[in-house]
Short mmCIF file of C-alpha atoms in Angstrom, two decimals:
data_model
loop_
_atom_site.label_atom_id
_atom_site.label_comp_id
_atom_site.label_asym_id
_atom_site.label_seq_id
_atom_site.Cartn_x
_atom_site.Cartn_y
_atom_site.Cartn_z
CA MET G 623 181.33 28.60 141.01
CA LYS G 624 178.75 27.81 138.33
CA LYS G 625 176.62 30.34 136.45
CA GLU G 626 174.05 29.93 133.70
CA LEU G 627 175.21 33.00 131.78
CA VAL G 628 178.37 35.07 132.24
CA VAL G 629 178.74 38.38 130.42
CA ILE G 630 182.30 39.68 130.05
CA GLY G 631 182.10 43.47 130.16
CA GLY G 632 179.69 45.85 131.90
CA GLY G 633 179.48 48.51 129.20
CA PRO G 634 176.44 49.20 127.01
CA ALA G 635 176.82 45.88 125.16
CA GLY G 636 177.15 43.69 128.23
CA LEU G 637 174.31 45.42 130.07
CA ALA G 638 171.91 45.12 127.11
CA ALA G 639 172.74 41.43 126.61
CA ALA G 640 172.29 40.58 130.30
CA ILE G 641 169.03 42.51 130.58
CA ARG G 642 167.50 40.79 127.56
CA ALA G 643 168.54 37.33 128.77
CA ARG G 644 167.05 38.06 132.20
CA GLU G 645 163.79 39.23 130.64
CA LEU G 646 163.61 35.91 128.78
CA GLY G 647 163.90 33.87 131.96
CA VAL G 648 167.62 33.33 132.56
CA SER G 649 167.86 33.86 136.32
CA ASP G 650 171.51 33.09 137.08
CA ILE G 651 173.43 35.86 135.31
CA LEU G 652 176.80 37.36 136.22
CA ILE G 653 178.42 40.44 134.64
CA LEU G 654 182.19 40.76 135.09
CA GLU G 655 183.51 44.32 134.75
CA ARG G 656 187.14 45.36 135.24
CA ASP G 657 186.35 49.02 135.96
CA SER G 658 185.08 50.41 139.27
CA ALA G 659 181.66 51.25 137.79
CA PRO G 660 179.46 49.81 135.04
CA GLY G 661 178.72 51.81 131.90
CA GLY G 662 181.98 51.42 130.01
CA ILE G 663 183.17 54.21 127.75
CA LEU G 664 179.83 56.01 128.08
CA ASN G 665 180.86 57.28 131.52
CA GLN G 666 183.34 59.70 129.94
CA CYS G 667 181.13 60.71 126.99
CA VAL G 668 179.46 63.75 128.53
CA HIS G 669 178.24 65.12 125.20
CA ASN G 670 174.67 64.50 124.09
CA GLY G 671 173.36 62.66 121.03
CA PHE G 672 172.86 59.21 122.57
CA GLY G 673 169.54 57.38 122.69
CA LEU G 674 167.76 58.94 119.74
CA HIS G 675 166.84 55.49 118.36
CA THR G 676 166.51 53.54 121.61
CA PHE G 677 164.68 56.07 123.79
CA ARG G 678 163.52 58.65 121.22
CA GLU G 679 165.26 61.38 123.18
CA GLU G 680 168.71 62.95 123.30
CA LEU G 681 170.85 61.84 126.25
CA THR G 682 174.44 62.20 127.38
CA GLY G 683 176.59 59.07 127.62
CA PRO G 684 176.24 58.72 131.41
CA GLU G 685 172.48 59.25 131.18
CA TYR G 686 172.18 56.56 128.52
CA ALA G 687 174.29 54.14 130.56
CA GLN G 688 172.27 54.82 133.70
CA ARG G 689 169.05 53.74 131.95
CA PHE G 690 170.57 50.28 131.48
CA ILE G 691 172.32 50.17 134.85
CA GLY G 692 169.03 51.00 136.56
CA ARG G 693 167.21 48.29 134.62
CA ALA G 694 169.91 45.71 135.44
CA ASN G 695 169.65 46.57 139.14
CA GLU G 696 165.87 46.42 138.96
CA LEU G 697 166.09 42.88 137.53
CA GLY G 698 168.57 41.81 140.21
CA ILE G 699 171.43 41.06 137.81
CA GLU G 700 174.71 40.51 139.65
CA ILE G 701 177.56 42.81 138.55
CA ARG G 702 181.08 42.17 139.88
CA LEU G 703 183.21 45.29 139.54
CA ASN G 704 187.02 45.61 139.67
CA THR G 705 187.13 42.07 138.28
CA MET G 706 189.62 41.26 135.54
CA VAL G 707 189.04 38.16 133.42
CA LEU G 708 192.36 36.44 132.76
CA ASP G 709 191.35 33.42 130.72
CA ILE G 710 188.46 31.61 129.05
CA ASP G 711 188.86 28.05 127.78
CA PRO G 712 186.78 26.34 125.04
CA GLN G 713 184.76 24.53 127.74
CA ARG G 714 183.57 27.97 128.96
CA LYS G 715 185.61 27.90 132.15
CA ILE G 716 186.50 31.45 133.18
CA THR G 717 189.45 32.49 135.31
CA ALA G 718 189.21 35.96 136.83
CA VAL G 719 190.74 37.97 139.66
CA ASP G 720 189.39 40.63 142.02
CA PRO G 721 190.75 42.38 145.14
CA GLU G 722 188.40 40.63 147.57
CA ASN G 723 188.50 37.00 146.45
CA GLY G 724 191.75 36.75 144.54
CA ILE G 725 191.49 34.10 141.81
CA LEU G 726 187.95 33.14 140.74
CA GLU G 727 187.04 30.12 138.63
CA ILE G 728 183.61 30.20 137.03
CA GLU G 729 181.94 27.51 134.92
CA ALA G 730 179.44 29.12 132.54
CA GLY G 731 176.57 27.53 130.68
CA ALA G 732 176.93 30.29 128.08
CA ILE G 733 179.18 33.33 127.68
CA VAL G 734 178.56 36.68 126.01
CA LEU G 735 181.76 38.48 124.99
CA ALA G 736 181.24 42.23 125.36
CA MET G 737 184.71 43.59 126.13
CA GLY G 738 184.48 46.55 123.75
CA CYS G 739 187.48 47.99 121.92
CA ARG G 740 190.63 50.02 122.50
CA GLU G 741 192.38 52.78 120.58
CA ARG G 742 195.28 52.24 118.22
CA PRO G 743 198.36 53.77 119.90
CA ARG G 744 201.24 55.83 118.53
CA GLY G 745 203.47 52.76 118.40
CA ALA G 746 201.34 51.34 115.58
CA LEU G 747 201.82 54.43 113.39
CA ASN G 748 205.62 54.59 112.95
CA ILE G 749 205.74 58.40 112.92
CA PRO G 750 209.35 59.63 113.13
CA GLY G 751 210.23 61.88 116.03
CA SER G 752 211.02 62.06 119.71
CA ARG G 753 209.11 60.41 122.52
CA CYS G 754 208.16 63.71 124.10
CA ALA G 755 205.22 64.42 126.40
CA GLY G 756 201.96 65.78 125.00
CA ILE G 757 200.90 62.85 122.78
CA PHE G 758 197.65 61.14 123.79
CA THR G 759 194.98 58.97 122.23
CA ALA G 760 191.74 60.90 121.88
CA GLY G 761 189.98 58.63 124.37
CA THR G 762 192.67 59.19 126.99
CA ALA G 763 192.35 62.95 126.52
CA GLN G 764 188.58 62.62 126.83
CA ARG G 765 188.93 60.84 130.16
CA LEU G 766 191.43 63.44 131.42
CA VAL G 767 189.09 66.31 130.59
CA ASN G 768 185.67 64.82 131.41
CA ILE G 769 186.45 62.64 134.44
CA ASP G 770 189.74 63.86 135.91
CA GLY G 771 189.17 67.54 135.16
CA ARG G 772 192.63 68.05 133.62
CA MET G 773 193.56 69.70 130.33
CA PRO G 774 196.10 67.75 128.21
CA GLY G 775 197.28 70.97 126.53
CA ARG G 776 196.31 74.27 124.92
CA LYS G 777 197.59 74.15 121.31
CA VAL G 778 196.22 71.01 119.72
CA VAL G 779 196.53 69.01 116.49
CA ILE G 780 194.43 65.88 115.99
CA LEU G 781 195.58 63.04 113.74
CA GLY G 782 192.70 60.99 112.37
CA SER G 783 189.06 61.94 111.92
CA GLY G 784 187.41 59.15 113.89
CA ASP G 785 184.36 60.13 115.91
CA ILE G 786 186.25 60.42 119.21
CA GLY G 787 188.79 62.73 117.59
CA LEU G 788 186.07 64.92 116.09
CA ILE G 789 184.24 65.11 119.42
CA MET G 790 187.48 65.99 121.25
CA ALA G 791 188.17 68.77 118.75
CA ARG G 792 184.95 70.41 119.91
CA ARG G 793 185.52 69.56 123.58
CA MET G 794 189.03 71.01 123.65
CA THR G 795 187.78 74.17 121.92
CA LEU G 796 184.99 74.58 124.45
CA GLU G 797 187.55 74.25 127.25
CA GLY G 798 189.62 77.08 125.81
CA ALA G 799 192.22 75.26 123.75
CA LYS G 800 193.09 76.13 120.16
CA VAL G 801 192.64 73.18 117.77
CA HIS G 802 194.77 74.04 114.74
CA ALA G 803 193.65 71.17 112.48
CA VAL G 804 192.30 67.65 112.19
CA VAL G 805 194.61 65.72 109.86
CA GLU G 806 193.21 62.73 107.95
CA LEU G 807 195.24 60.31 105.80
CA MET G 808 192.30 59.21 103.66
CA PRO G 809 190.45 61.43 101.14
CA TYR G 810 187.34 61.12 103.35
CA SER G 811 186.57 61.31 107.04
CA SER G 812 186.16 58.11 109.05
CA GLY G 813 183.63 59.78 111.37
CA LEU G 814 179.92 60.46 111.17
CA LYS G 815 178.84 63.36 108.94
CA ARG G 816 176.93 64.95 111.83
CA ASN G 817 180.13 65.04 113.90
CA ILE G 818 182.05 66.74 111.10
CA VAL G 819 179.39 69.44 110.94
CA GLN G 820 178.79 69.88 114.67
CA CYS G 821 182.37 69.46 115.90
CA LEU G 822 184.49 70.97 113.13
CA ASP G 823 182.45 73.15 110.78
CA ASP G 824 180.53 74.89 113.57
CA PHE G 825 183.81 75.88 115.25
CA GLY G 826 185.84 76.69 112.15
CA ILE G 827 188.32 73.86 112.70
CA PRO G 828 190.08 72.82 109.44
CA LEU G 829 189.85 69.20 108.26
CA LEU G 830 192.90 68.37 106.14
CA LEU G 831 191.99 65.35 104.02
CA SER G 832 194.69 63.34 102.23
CA HIS G 833 197.27 64.61 104.75
CA THR G 834 199.37 62.99 107.43
CA ILE G 835 201.95 63.85 110.07
CA THR G 836 205.49 63.06 108.94
CA LYS G 837 207.47 64.30 111.94
CA ILE G 838 207.03 64.97 115.65
CA THR G 839 209.36 67.59 117.15
CA GLY G 840 210.04 68.28 120.81
CA ARG G 841 212.39 67.43 123.64
CA ASP G 842 210.63 67.22 126.98
CA ARG G 843 207.30 68.47 125.59
CA LEU G 844 205.83 68.43 122.07
CA GLU G 845 206.77 71.62 120.21
CA SER G 846 205.44 71.07 116.68
CA VAL G 847 204.33 68.54 114.08
CA THR G 848 205.11 68.46 110.37
CA VAL G 849 202.06 67.87 108.18
CA ALA G 850 202.28 66.86 104.52
CA GLN G 851 199.86 66.02 101.74
CA VAL G 852 199.79 62.41 100.54
CA ASP G 853 199.32 60.98 97.04
CA GLU G 854 196.95 58.24 95.91
CA LYS G 855 199.36 55.66 97.39
CA ARG G 856 199.21 57.49 100.75
CA CYS G 857 202.86 58.51 100.49
CA PRO G 858 203.90 62.06 101.52
CA VAL G 859 204.30 64.48 98.61
CA PRO G 860 207.66 66.32 98.77
CA GLY G 861 207.31 70.09 98.96
CA THR G 862 203.88 70.06 100.64
CA GLU G 863 205.17 70.03 104.22
CA GLN G 864 203.97 72.59 106.74
CA ILE G 865 205.00 72.93 110.38
CA ILE G 866 202.25 73.47 112.95
CA LYS G 867 203.39 74.60 116.38
CA CYS G 868 201.50 72.78 119.13
CA ASP G 869 201.92 71.31 122.60
CA THR G 870 199.42 68.46 122.22
CA LEU G 871 198.80 65.76 119.61
CA LEU G 872 195.66 63.65 119.92
CA LEU G 873 195.48 60.36 118.01
CA SER G 874 192.15 59.19 116.61
CA VAL G 875 193.45 56.60 114.18
CA GLY G 876 191.16 53.63 114.66
CA LEU G 877 189.70 51.26 117.23
CA LEU G 878 190.69 47.63 117.79
CA PRO G 879 188.25 45.08 119.25
CA GLU G 880 189.54 43.67 122.58
CA ASN G 881 189.77 40.01 121.60
CA GLU G 882 192.69 38.57 123.55
CA LEU G 883 190.22 36.54 125.64
CA SER G 884 188.34 35.45 122.52
CA ARG G 885 191.58 34.16 121.04
CA LYS G 886 192.37 32.19 124.21
CA CYS G 887 188.92 30.64 124.04
CA GLY G 888 189.55 29.40 120.49
CA VAL G 889 187.18 31.86 118.80
CA GLU G 890 187.79 32.42 115.08
CA LEU G 891 188.53 36.09 114.37
CA SER G 892 187.88 38.07 111.21
CA PRO G 893 191.06 39.38 109.52
CA VAL G 894 189.12 42.52 108.51
CA THR G 895 187.37 43.60 111.73
CA GLY G 896 189.59 41.84 114.27
CA GLY G 897 186.36 40.64 115.90
CA PRO G 898 184.80 37.15 116.10
CA VAL G 899 183.21 35.46 113.12
CA VAL G 900 179.57 34.87 114.09
CA ASN G 901 176.38 33.41 112.66
CA GLU G 902 172.90 34.96 112.67
CA SER G 903 172.61 34.15 116.39
CA LEU G 904 175.84 36.08 117.08
CA GLN G 905 177.34 32.77 118.18
CA THR G 906 181.01 32.15 117.49
CA ASN G 907 182.56 28.89 116.31
CA VAL G 908 182.84 27.89 120.01
CA PRO G 909 179.41 26.53 121.09
CA GLY G 910 177.78 28.63 123.76
CA VAL G 911 180.06 31.64 123.26
CA PHE G 912 178.41 34.74 121.76
CA ALA G 913 179.82 38.17 120.87
CA CYS G 914 178.28 41.62 120.51
CA GLY G 915 179.06 45.33 120.48
CA ASN G 916 182.47 46.78 119.69
CA VAL G 917 184.28 43.55 120.50
CA LEU G 918 182.49 42.11 117.45
CA HIS G 919 182.90 45.07 115.09
CA VAL G 920 183.29 48.78 115.76
CA HIS G 921 179.94 50.59 115.74
CA ASP G 922 179.19 54.25 115.07
CA LEU G 923 176.06 54.50 117.28
CA VAL G 924 175.60 53.09 120.78
CA ASP G 925 171.91 52.56 119.94
CA ASN G 926 173.01 49.94 117.41
CA VAL G 927 175.26 48.36 120.05
CA SER G 928 172.30 48.00 122.41
CA LYS G 929 170.07 46.50 119.73
CA GLU G 930 172.68 43.99 118.60
CA SER G 931 173.60 43.06 122.16
CA ALA G 932 169.98 42.45 123.14
CA LEU G 933 169.91 39.92 120.29
CA ALA G 934 173.03 38.24 121.72
CA GLY G 935 171.30 37.96 125.08
CA GLU G 936 168.22 36.53 123.42
CA LYS G 937 170.19 33.92 121.51
CA ALA G 938 172.28 32.99 124.55
CA SER G 939 169.00 32.39 126.37
CA ALA G 940 167.82 30.17 123.53
CA TYR G 941 171.09 28.22 123.66
CA LEU G 942 170.65 27.59 127.39
CA LYS G 943 167.18 26.25 126.61
CA GLY G 944 168.60 23.72 124.17
CA GLU G 945 168.76 25.43 120.77
CA VAL G 946 171.65 24.02 118.73
CA SER G 947 173.41 25.83 115.89
CA GLY G 948 174.03 24.09 112.61
CA ALA G 949 175.84 25.04 109.42
CA GLY G 950 174.45 28.16 107.78
CA ILE G 951 174.61 29.78 104.36
CA PRO G 952 177.82 31.86 104.05
CA VAL G 953 177.37 35.64 103.75
CA THR G 954 180.14 37.13 101.60
CA ALA G 955 181.41 40.70 101.30
CA GLY G 956 181.39 41.48 97.58
CA GLU G 957 182.68 44.46 95.64
CA GLY G 958 182.89 47.61 97.75
CA VAL G 959 181.98 45.87 101.03
CA ARG G 960 184.66 45.28 103.69
CA TYR G 961 182.92 42.65 105.84
CA THR G 962 179.50 41.42 106.96
CA VAL G 963 177.98 40.58 110.33
CA PRO G 964 176.78 37.85 110.48
CA SER G 965 179.11 35.70 108.37
CA SER G 966 176.51 32.96 107.91
CA ILE G 967 172.75 32.54 108.23
CA ASP G 968 170.78 29.39 108.98
CA PRO G 969 167.25 30.09 107.66
CA VAL G 970 165.81 27.36 109.90
CA ARG G 971 166.58 29.46 113.00
CA LEU G 972 165.19 32.74 111.68
CA THR G 973 162.19 34.06 113.59
CA GLY G 974 161.84 37.20 111.50
CA PRO G 975 163.73 39.47 109.09
CA GLU G 976 167.53 39.21 109.42
CA GLU G 977 169.70 42.34 109.51
CA ILE G 978 173.09 42.11 107.82
CA ARG G 979 175.40 44.89 109.03
CA PHE G 980 178.56 46.03 107.24
CA ARG G 981 180.77 48.92 106.19
CA VAL G 982 181.79 49.91 102.69
CA GLY G 983 185.43 50.30 101.69
CA GLY G 984 185.31 53.78 100.16
CA VAL G 985 183.10 56.73 99.24
CA TYR G 986 180.45 55.89 96.63
CA LYS G 987 178.03 58.46 95.20
CA ASP G 988 174.73 57.64 93.49
CA SER G 989 175.26 53.91 93.90
CA GLY G 990 173.31 51.14 95.57
CA LEU G 991 173.52 48.10 97.81
CA SER G 992 172.66 44.77 96.24
CA VAL G 993 171.92 41.41 97.85
CA TYR G 994 172.54 38.30 95.76
CA PHE G 995 171.25 34.81 96.51
CA GLY G 996 173.58 32.69 94.47
CA GLY G 997 173.86 34.50 91.15
CA GLU G 998 170.51 36.28 91.32
CA ARG G 999 170.00 39.77 92.68
CA VAL G 1000 167.08 39.81 95.11
CA THR G 1001 167.43 43.32 96.59
CA HIS G 1002 168.83 46.63 95.38
CA LEU G 1003 168.73 49.75 97.56
CA LYS G 1004 169.65 53.06 95.94
CA LYS G 1005 171.96 55.26 98.02
CA ARG G 1006 172.90 58.87 97.35
CA ILE G 1007 176.16 58.41 99.20
CA LEU G 1008 177.97 55.58 100.98
CA THR G 1009 180.94 56.22 103.27
CA PRO G 1010 183.11 54.01 105.51
CA GLY G 1011 182.20 56.13 108.54
CA GLU G 1012 178.53 55.10 108.42
CA MET G 1013 177.50 51.52 109.15
CA GLU G 1014 175.04 50.13 106.60
CA THR G 1015 172.30 47.54 106.98
CA VAL G 1016 170.31 45.39 104.58
CA ILE G 1017 167.38 43.22 105.64
CA VAL G 1018 166.74 39.72 104.34
CA LYS G 1019 163.28 38.27 104.90
CA PRO G 1020 162.54 34.59 105.65
CA GLU G 1021 160.37 34.31 102.53
CA THR G 1022 163.42 35.07 100.38
CA PHE G 1023 165.09 31.91 101.74
CA GLU G 1024 161.91 29.98 100.92
CA LYS G 1025 162.02 31.30 97.36
CA TYR G 1026 165.68 30.22 96.94
CA PRO G 1027 165.92 26.95 98.90
CA ASP G 1028 169.07 25.85 97.03
CA CYS G 1029 171.06 29.03 97.73
CA LYS G 1030 174.66 28.24 98.70
CA GLU G 1031 175.95 31.78 99.19
CA ILE G 1032 174.63 35.26 99.96
CA THR G 1033 176.66 38.19 98.63
CA ILE G 1034 176.44 41.91 99.46
CA LYS G 1035 177.80 44.32 96.83
CA VAL G 1036 178.02 48.01 96.01
CA GLU G 1037 176.90 48.62 92.44
CA LYS G 1038 174.98 51.05 90.28
#
């Protein structure tokens, strides 16, 4: 089977990329989705707050997803459900499997990687204690409550203050559970400020910063966790331990981009994000293979996922029409910045202002974001506060590249 464009993943990223490519004239598009329905993680996100940027209205996750699913159906985009992609080679040959056809082999003119991300499990945390029941990732608990209609437990502690954990603190409370605390290792929350206010403060749920869980106790079922304060080296401080009795522990300790397929394809991955290294076209080092959404880097807002993914669809369309990528100017993460997307920019291919997206590495108050072309600062944006939980963006205009034609490196920094 041959297809012009194959999109791996039918969540918000994959749908937005496919829709944009179809609108630009790519007729032969196939979306491969391993779940039984398109929409991805949004299907279990029944809370509102989605779509404020994209649609200028507040939607639930399923409502937001349905806007894109409806548009994809309207454009006649083929979506194969219950289809698991097993392999992608550097020549863009895809091997997949589904219940009806068995093994599928698809040759793609271009590929958009939109597989999303997964949660970091307990095994990655090395917390001492028994392997008792009652320990879930926050996303698993969310699916149990919102889709399966089952309560994971009644006395809850949440480790990690990622957005899913914060949202589940509110959700479990609304369903009648008692959330004793949200425990966060860092001295700041990794979630959005609005979620801290709406999900914790409004319900009187304590947020214990600079704390961690040092022991899990329970035989068949979780009975309690031991929480301790940590020092500046993130080591538990003796004498600060407290035991919280609970029957459920939810883990919200980070998201990992799903890049096993990317690795098989030969895509270069960032050691910081775990996602592909891409240029301004969101193209990886493998020609014709693009990446977007949470498989590229973990986003805080689905609206940003949709915007970024539409760009991936646009650039994949341009590639199919003959546009070739060349070497770009490296974009470097300077002081206070963890990474940048994109990692390089070719000014020849810019059709308008270029957005550089990134996260900072700590909490900075009354600082600013600076953009350097070579050794000269060309932009400085004052910020009252910068936190790792909020994605930041700076915009570089084409005329800046014209002003500095000999620039060999672009650097983003946090500075006063």
